[in-house]
Amino acid sequence: MMLSTAPGGEAGCDISQIPCRVCSGPSSGFHFGALTCEGCKGFFRRTVLSNVRLECLGNNDCPITPANRNMCKSCRFQRCLAVGMSKTGYVLFHFIYIYIYIYIYIYHAVVPNEKKCENYV
C-alpha cells in the first residue's frame, strides 16, 4: 500500500486507488500538475522534450484507456493538457533542480566539511 496525500489533503490514502486523469489506470502521484500514472508521466515528458508535431488519424476524439493509450499519441497528449499537465511545470521543475544543484556545488566548494558539521555535534 502506497501512502501519500490525496488531492483534498487527506493523508494516508492509497493514491493508486485514484485513477490516472489521462488514461484511468492506477495513478502514482502528481506529475506536471495532474494526478497521473507512470506511463502518462513518461509519455508527457518525452513528448514535451521531443517537440514533435502530433497528428490524429481519426477525428481527434480517440478513447484513452490503459489498454489503448499508445494507439493515438496526439489524442493522448491533448488529454494530458486537458487534465492540467503543464509544459511550463516541466521547465520550472528543471530550473529548480539546476538551481539546487548549483547551490549545493558552490556550498560544498566554498565551505569546508568541518565547518558545516560543527553546528550539529
mmCIF file with all atom_site columns, N, CA and C in Angstrom, residues 9 21-22 25 28 30 38 45 49-50 55 60 62 65 68 70 79 81-83 96 106-107 111-112 121:
data_model
loop_
_atom_site.group_PDB
_atom_site.id
_atom_site.type_symbol
_atom_site.label_atom_id
_atom_site.label_alt_id
_atom_site.label_comp_id
_atom_site.label_asym_id
_atom_site.label_entity_id
_atom_site.label_seq_id
_atom_site.pdbx_PDB_ins_code
_atom_site.Cartn_x
_atom_site.Cartn_y
_atom_site.Cartn_z
_atom_site.occupancy
_atom_site.B_iso_or_equiv
_atom_site.pdbx_formal_charge
_atom_site.auth_seq_id
_atom_site.auth_comp_id
_atom_site.auth_asym_id
_atom_site.auth_atom_id
_atom_site.pdbx_PDB_model_num
ATOM 1  N N  . GLY A 1 9   ? -6.017  16.638 0.356   1.00 0.00 ? 9   GLY A N  1
ATOM 2  C CA . GLY A 1 9   ? -5.150  16.770 1.506   1.00 0.00 ? 9   GLY A CA 1
ATOM 3  C C  . GLY A 1 9   ? -5.310  15.673 2.536   1.00 0.00 ? 9   GLY A C  1
ATOM 4  N N  . ARG A 1 21  ? -5.695  10.682 -14.378 1.00 0.00 ? 21  ARG A N  1
ATOM 5  C CA . ARG A 1 21  ? -6.618  11.620 -15.024 1.00 0.00 ? 21  ARG A CA 1
ATOM 6  C C  . ARG A 1 21  ? -6.565  11.512 -16.546 1.00 0.00 ? 21  ARG A C  1
ATOM 7  N N  . VAL A 1 22  ? -5.517  10.902 -17.085 1.00 0.00 ? 22  VAL A N  1
ATOM 8  C CA . VAL A 1 22  ? -5.377  10.792 -18.541 1.00 0.00 ? 22  VAL A CA 1
ATOM 9  C C  . VAL A 1 22  ? -5.981  9.488  -19.049 1.00 0.00 ? 22  VAL A C  1
ATOM 10 N N  . GLY A 1 25  ? -5.909  4.553  -15.561 1.00 0.00 ? 25  GLY A N  1
ATOM 11 C CA . GLY A 1 25  ? -5.168  3.474  -14.908 1.00 0.00 ? 25  GLY A CA 1
ATOM 12 C C  . GLY A 1 25  ? -4.825  3.872  -13.478 1.00 0.00 ? 25  GLY A C  1
ATOM 13 N N  . SER A 1 28  ? 0.116   7.215  -9.804  1.00 0.00 ? 28  SER A N  1
ATOM 14 C CA . SER A 1 28  ? 1.289   7.065  -8.950  1.00 0.00 ? 28  SER A CA 1
ATOM 15 C C  . SER A 1 28  ? 1.653   8.366  -8.251  1.00 0.00 ? 28  SER A C  1
ATOM 16 N N  . PHE A 1 30  ? 1.298   13.086 -8.329  1.00 0.00 ? 30  PHE A N  1
ATOM 17 C CA . PHE A 1 30  ? 1.100   14.296 -9.120  1.00 0.00 ? 30  PHE A CA 1
ATOM 18 C C  . PHE A 1 30  ? 2.332   14.529 -9.983  1.00 0.00 ? 30  PHE A C  1
ATOM 19 N N  . GLU A 1 38  ? 2.547   6.364  -14.059 1.00 0.00 ? 38  GLU A N  1
ATOM 20 C CA . GLU A 1 38  ? 3.931   6.487  -14.529 1.00 0.00 ? 38  GLU A CA 1
ATOM 21 C C  . GLU A 1 38  ? 4.008   6.529  -16.051 1.00 0.00 ? 38  GLU A C  1
ATOM 22 N N  . ARG A 1 45  ? 6.483   13.738 -20.579 1.00 0.00 ? 45  ARG A N  1
ATOM 23 C CA . ARG A 1 45  ? 7.858   14.244 -20.537 1.00 0.00 ? 45  ARG A CA 1
ATOM 24 C C  . ARG A 1 45  ? 8.551   14.053 -21.883 1.00 0.00 ? 45  ARG A C  1
ATOM 25 N N  . LEU A 1 49  ? 9.740   17.028 -24.513 1.00 0.00 ? 49  LEU A N  1
ATOM 26 C CA . LEU A 1 49  ? 11.153  17.111 -24.884 1.00 0.00 ? 49  LEU A CA 1
ATOM 27 C C  . LEU A 1 49  ? 11.374  16.962 -26.385 1.00 0.00 ? 49  LEU A C  1
ATOM 28 N N  . SER A 1 50  ? 10.607  16.094 -27.036 1.00 0.00 ? 50  SER A N  1
ATOM 29 C CA . SER A 1 50  ? 10.819  15.832 -28.462 1.00 0.00 ? 50  SER A CA 1
ATOM 30 C C  . SER A 1 50  ? 10.330  16.973 -29.339 1.00 0.00 ? 50  SER A C  1
ATOM 31 N N  . GLU A 1 55  ? -0.233  14.216 -34.894 1.00 0.00 ? 55  GLU A N  1
ATOM 32 C CA . GLU A 1 55  ? -1.496  14.306 -35.623 1.00 0.00 ? 55  GLU A CA 1
ATOM 33 C C  . GLU A 1 55  ? -2.318  13.051 -35.392 1.00 0.00 ? 55  GLU A C  1
ATOM 34 N N  . ASN A 1 60  ? -9.820  13.211 -33.773 1.00 0.00 ? 60  ASN A N  1
ATOM 35 C CA . ASN A 1 60  ? -9.337  13.895 -32.571 1.00 0.00 ? 60  ASN A CA 1
ATOM 36 C C  . ASN A 1 60  ? -10.202 13.606 -31.347 1.00 0.00 ? 60  ASN A C  1
ATOM 37 N N  . CYS A 1 62  ? -10.118 10.085 -29.975 1.00 0.00 ? 62  CYS A N  1
ATOM 38 C CA . CYS A 1 62  ? -9.788  8.682  -29.685 1.00 0.00 ? 62  CYS A CA 1
ATOM 39 C C  . CYS A 1 62  ? -9.889  8.422  -28.182 1.00 0.00 ? 62  CYS A C  1
ATOM 40 N N  . THR A 1 65  ? -7.394  4.734  -22.790 1.00 0.00 ? 65  THR A N  1
ATOM 41 C CA . THR A 1 65  ? -7.521  3.798  -21.670 1.00 0.00 ? 65  THR A CA 1
ATOM 42 C C  . THR A 1 65  ? -6.167  3.134  -21.459 1.00 0.00 ? 65  THR A C  1
ATOM 43 N N  . ASN A 1 68  ? -5.343  0.949  -24.541 1.00 0.00 ? 68  ASN A N  1
ATOM 44 C CA . ASN A 1 68  ? -5.094  1.517  -25.869 1.00 0.00 ? 68  ASN A CA 1
ATOM 45 C C  . ASN A 1 68  ? -4.427  2.891  -25.836 1.00 0.00 ? 68  ASN A C  1
ATOM 46 N N  . ASN A 1 70  ? -1.543  3.877  -26.103 1.00 0.00 ? 70  ASN A N  1
ATOM 47 C CA . ASN A 1 70  ? -0.434  4.082  -27.043 1.00 0.00 ? 70  ASN A CA 1
ATOM 48 C C  . ASN A 1 70  ? -0.881  4.132  -28.501 1.00 0.00 ? 70  ASN A C  1
ATOM 49 N N  . ARG A 1 79  ? -5.195  15.060 -24.212 1.00 0.00 ? 79  ARG A N  1
ATOM 50 C CA . ARG A 1 79  ? -5.840  14.700 -22.950 1.00 0.00 ? 79  ARG A CA 1
ATOM 51 C C  . ARG A 1 79  ? -4.962  15.113 -21.771 1.00 0.00 ? 79  ARG A C  1
ATOM 52 N N  . LEU A 1 81  ? -2.925  17.633 -21.650 1.00 0.00 ? 81  LEU A N  1
ATOM 53 C CA . LEU A 1 81  ? -3.090  19.078 -21.499 1.00 0.00 ? 81  LEU A CA 1
ATOM 54 C C  . LEU A 1 81  ? -4.458  19.417 -20.914 1.00 0.00 ? 81  LEU A C  1
ATOM 55 N N  . ALA A 1 82  ? -5.490  18.693 -21.338 1.00 0.00 ? 82  ALA A N  1
ATOM 56 C CA . ALA A 1 82  ? -6.856  18.967 -20.883 1.00 0.00 ? 82  ALA A CA 1
ATOM 57 C C  . ALA A 1 82  ? -7.031  18.717 -19.380 1.00 0.00 ? 82  ALA A C  1
ATOM 58 N N  . VAL A 1 83  ? -6.289  17.763 -18.831 1.00 0.00 ? 83  VAL A N  1
ATOM 59 C CA . VAL A 1 83  ? -6.429  17.467 -17.402 1.00 0.00 ? 83  VAL A CA 1
ATOM 60 C C  . VAL A 1 83  ? -5.496  18.317 -16.544 1.00 0.00 ? 83  VAL A C  1
ATOM 61 N N  . ILE A 1 96  ? 14.462  24.657 -11.132 1.00 0.00 ? 96  ILE A N  1
ATOM 62 C CA . ILE A 1 96  ? 14.620  24.495 -9.686  1.00 0.00 ? 96  ILE A CA 1
ATOM 63 C C  . ILE A 1 96  ? 15.691  23.452 -9.395  1.00 0.00 ? 96  ILE A C  1
ATOM 64 N N  . ILE A 1 106 ? 28.286  24.908 -5.061  1.00 0.00 ? 106 ILE A N  1
ATOM 65 C CA . ILE A 1 106 ? 29.013  26.074 -4.550  1.00 0.00 ? 106 ILE A CA 1
ATOM 66 C C  . ILE A 1 106 ? 29.208  25.945 -3.042  1.00 0.00 ? 106 ILE A C  1
ATOM 67 N N  . TYR A 1 107 ? 28.177  25.517 -2.327  1.00 0.00 ? 107 TYR A N  1
ATOM 68 C CA . TYR A 1 107 ? 28.261  25.385 -0.877  1.00 0.00 ? 107 TYR A CA 1
ATOM 69 C C  . TYR A 1 107 ? 29.352  24.397 -0.487  1.00 0.00 ? 107 TYR A C  1
ATOM 70 N N  . VAL A 1 111 ? 32.632  26.049 1.556   1.00 0.00 ? 111 VAL A N  1
ATOM 71 C CA . VAL A 1 111 ? 32.672  25.795 2.998   1.00 0.00 ? 111 VAL A CA 1
ATOM 72 C C  . VAL A 1 111 ? 33.280  24.420 3.261   1.00 0.00 ? 111 VAL A C  1
ATOM 73 N N  . PRO A 1 112 ? 34.367  24.369 4.020   1.00 0.00 ? 112 PRO A N  1
ATOM 74 C CA . PRO A 1 112 ? 34.962  23.066 4.337   1.00 0.00 ? 112 PRO A CA 1
ATOM 75 C C  . PRO A 1 112 ? 33.996  22.193 5.135   1.00 0.00 ? 112 PRO A C  1
ATOM 76 N N  . VAL A 1 121 ? 27.005  18.872 16.052  1.00 0.00 ? 121 VAL A N  1
ATOM 77 C CA . VAL A 1 121 ? 27.662  17.978 17.008  1.00 0.00 ? 121 VAL A CA 1
ATOM 78 C C  . VAL A 1 121 ? 27.232  18.281 18.416  1.00 0.00 ? 121 VAL A C  1
#
